Amino acid sequence: QVQLVESGGGSVQAGESLRLSCAAFGYTYSLGCMGWFRQAPGKEREGVATIYTRDSTPYYADSVKGRFTISLDDAKNTLYLQMNSLKPEDTAMYYCAADFRLARCRPVLGSFVAFDYWGRGTQVTVSS
């Protein structure tokens, strides 16, 4: 079992930055992939960014490329999402996710497939 706890959400103005953190607990050393997903009211959940745990290769959704950076601190078992140049359309509940399967990291037809383990989420609100 893996437990994930997010932190760092908040309310900001457009153009500002936030950094989300996700602490992982439990059977984490065999995880193949970790990532961030988000869900806005009335919309489907979408993958934002993923990262291979072995070599930190990242993948990003087109909507956040160049603005968001995913990173992993192995020593702290903590996943980060640095979000710069935030836009109102980035407003959503952000979820940390993890999976033992390496293949989950790569998007399929431009979308990320759901992971097995999820945190409870942290709210990000961007106002114009």
mmCIF file of C-alpha atoms in Angstrom:
data_model
loop_
_atom_site.group_PDB
_atom_site.id
_atom_site.type_symbol
_atom_site.label_atom_id
_atom_site.label_comp_id
_atom_site.label_asym_id
_atom_site.label_seq_id
_atom_site.Cartn_x
_atom_site.Cartn_y
_atom_site.Cartn_z
ATOM 1 C CA GLN A 1 0.000 0.000 0.000
ATOM 2 C CA VAL A 2 1.041 3.563 -0.712
ATOM 3 C CA GLN A 3 -0.260 6.692 0.972
ATOM 4 C CA LEU A 4 0.057 10.117 -0.627
ATOM 5 C CA VAL A 5 -0.444 13.467 1.093
ATOM 6 C CA GLU A 6 -0.514 16.697 -0.895
ATOM 7 C CA SER A 7 0.159 20.223 0.331
ATOM 8 C CA GLY A 8 0.894 23.662 -1.064
ATOM 9 C CA GLY A 9 -2.323 24.637 -2.772
ATOM 10 C CA GLY A 10 -3.854 28.075 -2.393
ATOM 11 C CA SER A 11 -5.310 31.112 -4.091
ATOM 12 C CA VAL A 12 -3.147 33.300 -6.309
ATOM 13 C CA GLN A 13 -3.443 35.899 -9.028
ATOM 14 C CA ALA A 14 -2.848 35.100 -12.680
ATOM 15 C CA GLY A 15 0.853 35.146 -13.487
ATOM 16 C CA GLU A 16 1.936 34.102 -10.003
ATOM 17 C CA SER A 17 3.504 30.824 -8.896
ATOM 18 C CA LEU A 18 2.773 27.955 -6.520
ATOM 19 C CA ARG A 19 4.650 24.809 -5.565
ATOM 20 C CA LEU A 20 2.749 21.678 -4.678
ATOM 21 C CA SER A 21 4.288 18.910 -2.601
ATOM 22 C CA CYS A 22 3.308 15.279 -2.190
ATOM 23 C CA ALA A 23 4.738 13.124 0.578
ATOM 24 C CA ALA A 24 4.677 9.397 -0.121
ATOM 25 C CA PHE A 25 4.490 6.759 2.603
ATOM 26 C CA GLY A 26 4.434 2.994 2.693
ATOM 27 C CA TYR A 27 5.683 0.628 0.010
ATOM 28 C CA THR A 28 7.281 3.366 -2.071
ATOM 29 C CA TYR A 29 10.645 1.989 -3.155
ATOM 30 C CA SER A 30 9.125 -0.100 -5.951
ATOM 31 C CA LEU A 31 7.045 2.684 -7.443
ATOM 32 C CA GLY A 32 7.638 3.094 -11.173
ATOM 33 C CA CYS A 33 5.880 6.356 -11.819
ATOM 34 C CA MET A 34 4.432 9.312 -9.948
ATOM 35 C CA GLY A 35 2.405 12.191 -11.248
ATOM 36 C CA TRP A 36 -0.002 15.063 -10.827
ATOM 37 C CA PHE A 37 -3.568 15.142 -12.071
ATOM 38 C CA ARG A 38 -6.205 17.835 -11.762
ATOM 39 C CA GLN A 39 -9.955 18.123 -11.937
ATOM 40 C CA ALA A 40 -11.906 21.325 -12.383
ATOM 41 C CA PRO A 41 -15.619 21.560 -11.505
ATOM 42 C CA GLY A 42 -17.715 20.011 -14.229
ATOM 43 C CA LYS A 43 -14.706 18.631 -16.065
ATOM 44 C CA GLU A 44 -13.021 15.280 -16.290
ATOM 45 C CA ARG A 45 -9.819 14.581 -14.424
ATOM 46 C CA GLU A 46 -6.747 15.171 -16.557
ATOM 47 C CA GLY A 47 -3.108 14.324 -16.214
ATOM 48 C CA VAL A 48 -0.790 17.287 -15.784
ATOM 49 C CA ALA A 49 2.670 15.776 -15.450
ATOM 50 C CA THR A 50 4.342 12.463 -14.670
ATOM 51 C CA ILE A 51 7.845 11.387 -13.770
ATOM 52 C CA TYR A 52 9.733 8.098 -13.828
ATOM 53 C CA THR A 53 10.997 7.376 -10.325
ATOM 54 C CA ARG A 54 14.184 5.670 -11.566
ATOM 55 C CA ASP A 55 15.630 8.422 -13.739
ATOM 56 C CA SER A 56 13.256 11.385 -13.225
ATOM 57 C CA THR A 57 12.264 11.580 -16.900
ATOM 58 C CA PRO A 58 9.237 13.889 -16.994
ATOM 59 C CA TYR A 59 6.199 14.055 -19.237
ATOM 60 C CA TYR A 60 3.840 17.018 -19.458
ATOM 61 C CA ALA A 61 0.411 17.810 -20.776
ATOM 62 C CA ASP A 62 0.558 20.310 -23.628
ATOM 63 C CA SER A 63 -1.442 22.808 -21.598
ATOM 64 C CA VAL A 64 1.314 23.160 -18.964
ATOM 65 C CA LYS A 65 4.515 22.675 -20.962
ATOM 66 C CA GLY A 66 6.975 25.466 -20.313
ATOM 67 C CA ARG A 67 5.101 26.623 -17.198
ATOM 68 C CA PHE A 68 5.046 23.614 -14.837
ATOM 69 C CA THR A 69 7.962 21.509 -13.651
ATOM 70 C CA ILE A 70 7.633 18.130 -11.951
ATOM 71 C CA SER A 71 10.453 16.839 -9.760
ATOM 72 C CA LEU A 72 11.146 14.068 -7.271
ATOM 73 C CA ASP A 73 13.268 14.056 -4.133
ATOM 74 C CA ASP A 74 14.037 10.387 -3.518
ATOM 75 C CA ALA A 75 15.652 11.003 -0.159
ATOM 76 C CA LYS A 76 12.492 12.661 1.144
ATOM 77 C CA ASN A 77 10.021 10.479 -0.798
ATOM 78 C CA THR A 78 8.473 13.716 -1.940
ATOM 79 C CA LEU A 79 7.076 14.744 -5.311
ATOM 80 C CA TYR A 80 6.841 18.391 -6.338
ATOM 81 C CA LEU A 81 5.027 20.430 -8.949
ATOM 82 C CA GLN A 82 6.367 23.924 -9.522
ATOM 83 C CA MET A 83 3.688 25.955 -11.262
ATOM 84 C CA ASN A 84 4.676 29.262 -12.824
ATOM 85 C CA SER A 85 2.739 31.777 -14.915
ATOM 86 C CA LEU A 86 -0.517 30.433 -13.543
ATOM 87 C CA LYS A 87 -3.704 31.054 -15.505
ATOM 88 C CA PRO A 88 -7.348 31.067 -14.387
ATOM 89 C CA GLU A 89 -7.846 27.872 -16.399
ATOM 90 C CA ASP A 90 -5.358 26.138 -14.092
ATOM 91 C CA THR A 91 -7.925 26.380 -11.301
ATOM 92 C CA ALA A 92 -8.698 22.848 -10.112
ATOM 93 C CA MET A 93 -8.238 20.281 -7.389
ATOM 94 C CA TYR A 94 -4.758 18.843 -7.858
ATOM 95 C CA TYR A 95 -4.099 15.218 -7.003
ATOM 96 C CA CYS A 96 -0.850 13.396 -6.472
ATOM 97 C CA ALA A 97 -0.784 9.889 -7.911
ATOM 98 C CA ALA A 98 1.542 6.901 -7.962
ATOM 99 C CA ASP A 99 1.767 3.552 -9.694
ATOM 100 C CA PHE A 100 4.138 0.590 -9.733
ATOM 101 C CA ARG A 101 3.848 0.295 -13.516
ATOM 102 C CA LEU A 102 6.421 2.248 -15.533
ATOM 103 C CA ALA A 103 4.107 2.416 -18.534
ATOM 104 C CA ARG A 104 1.721 4.712 -16.672
ATOM 105 C CA CYS A 105 4.167 7.560 -17.088
ATOM 106 C CA ARG A 106 3.846 7.874 -20.844
ATOM 107 C CA PRO A 107 0.750 9.570 -22.245
ATOM 108 C CA VAL A 108 -1.453 7.577 -24.589
ATOM 109 C CA LEU A 109 -2.885 9.571 -27.498
ATOM 110 C CA GLY A 110 -2.031 12.725 -25.594
ATOM 111 C CA SER A 111 -3.675 11.708 -22.318
ATOM 112 C CA PHE A 112 -2.404 10.134 -19.119
ATOM 113 C CA VAL A 113 -4.025 6.944 -17.888
ATOM 114 C CA ALA A 114 -5.302 6.782 -14.305
ATOM 115 C CA PHE A 115 -2.888 5.571 -11.626
ATOM 116 C CA ASP A 116 -3.532 3.096 -8.818
ATOM 117 C CA TYR A 117 -2.796 5.292 -5.788
ATOM 118 C CA TRP A 118 -4.173 8.742 -5.085
ATOM 119 C CA GLY A 119 -3.914 11.498 -2.543
ATOM 120 C CA ARG A 120 -6.914 13.464 -1.342
ATOM 121 C CA GLY A 121 -6.034 16.551 -3.338
ATOM 122 C CA THR A 122 -5.140 20.181 -2.778
ATOM 123 C CA GLN A 123 -7.087 23.096 -4.220
ATOM 124 C CA VAL A 124 -5.474 25.619 -6.547
ATOM 125 C CA THR A 125 -7.439 28.739 -7.426
ATOM 126 C CA VAL A 126 -6.145 31.321 -9.889
ATOM 127 C CA SER A 127 -8.006 34.581 -10.277
ATOM 128 C CA SER A 128 -7.663 37.030 -13.148
#
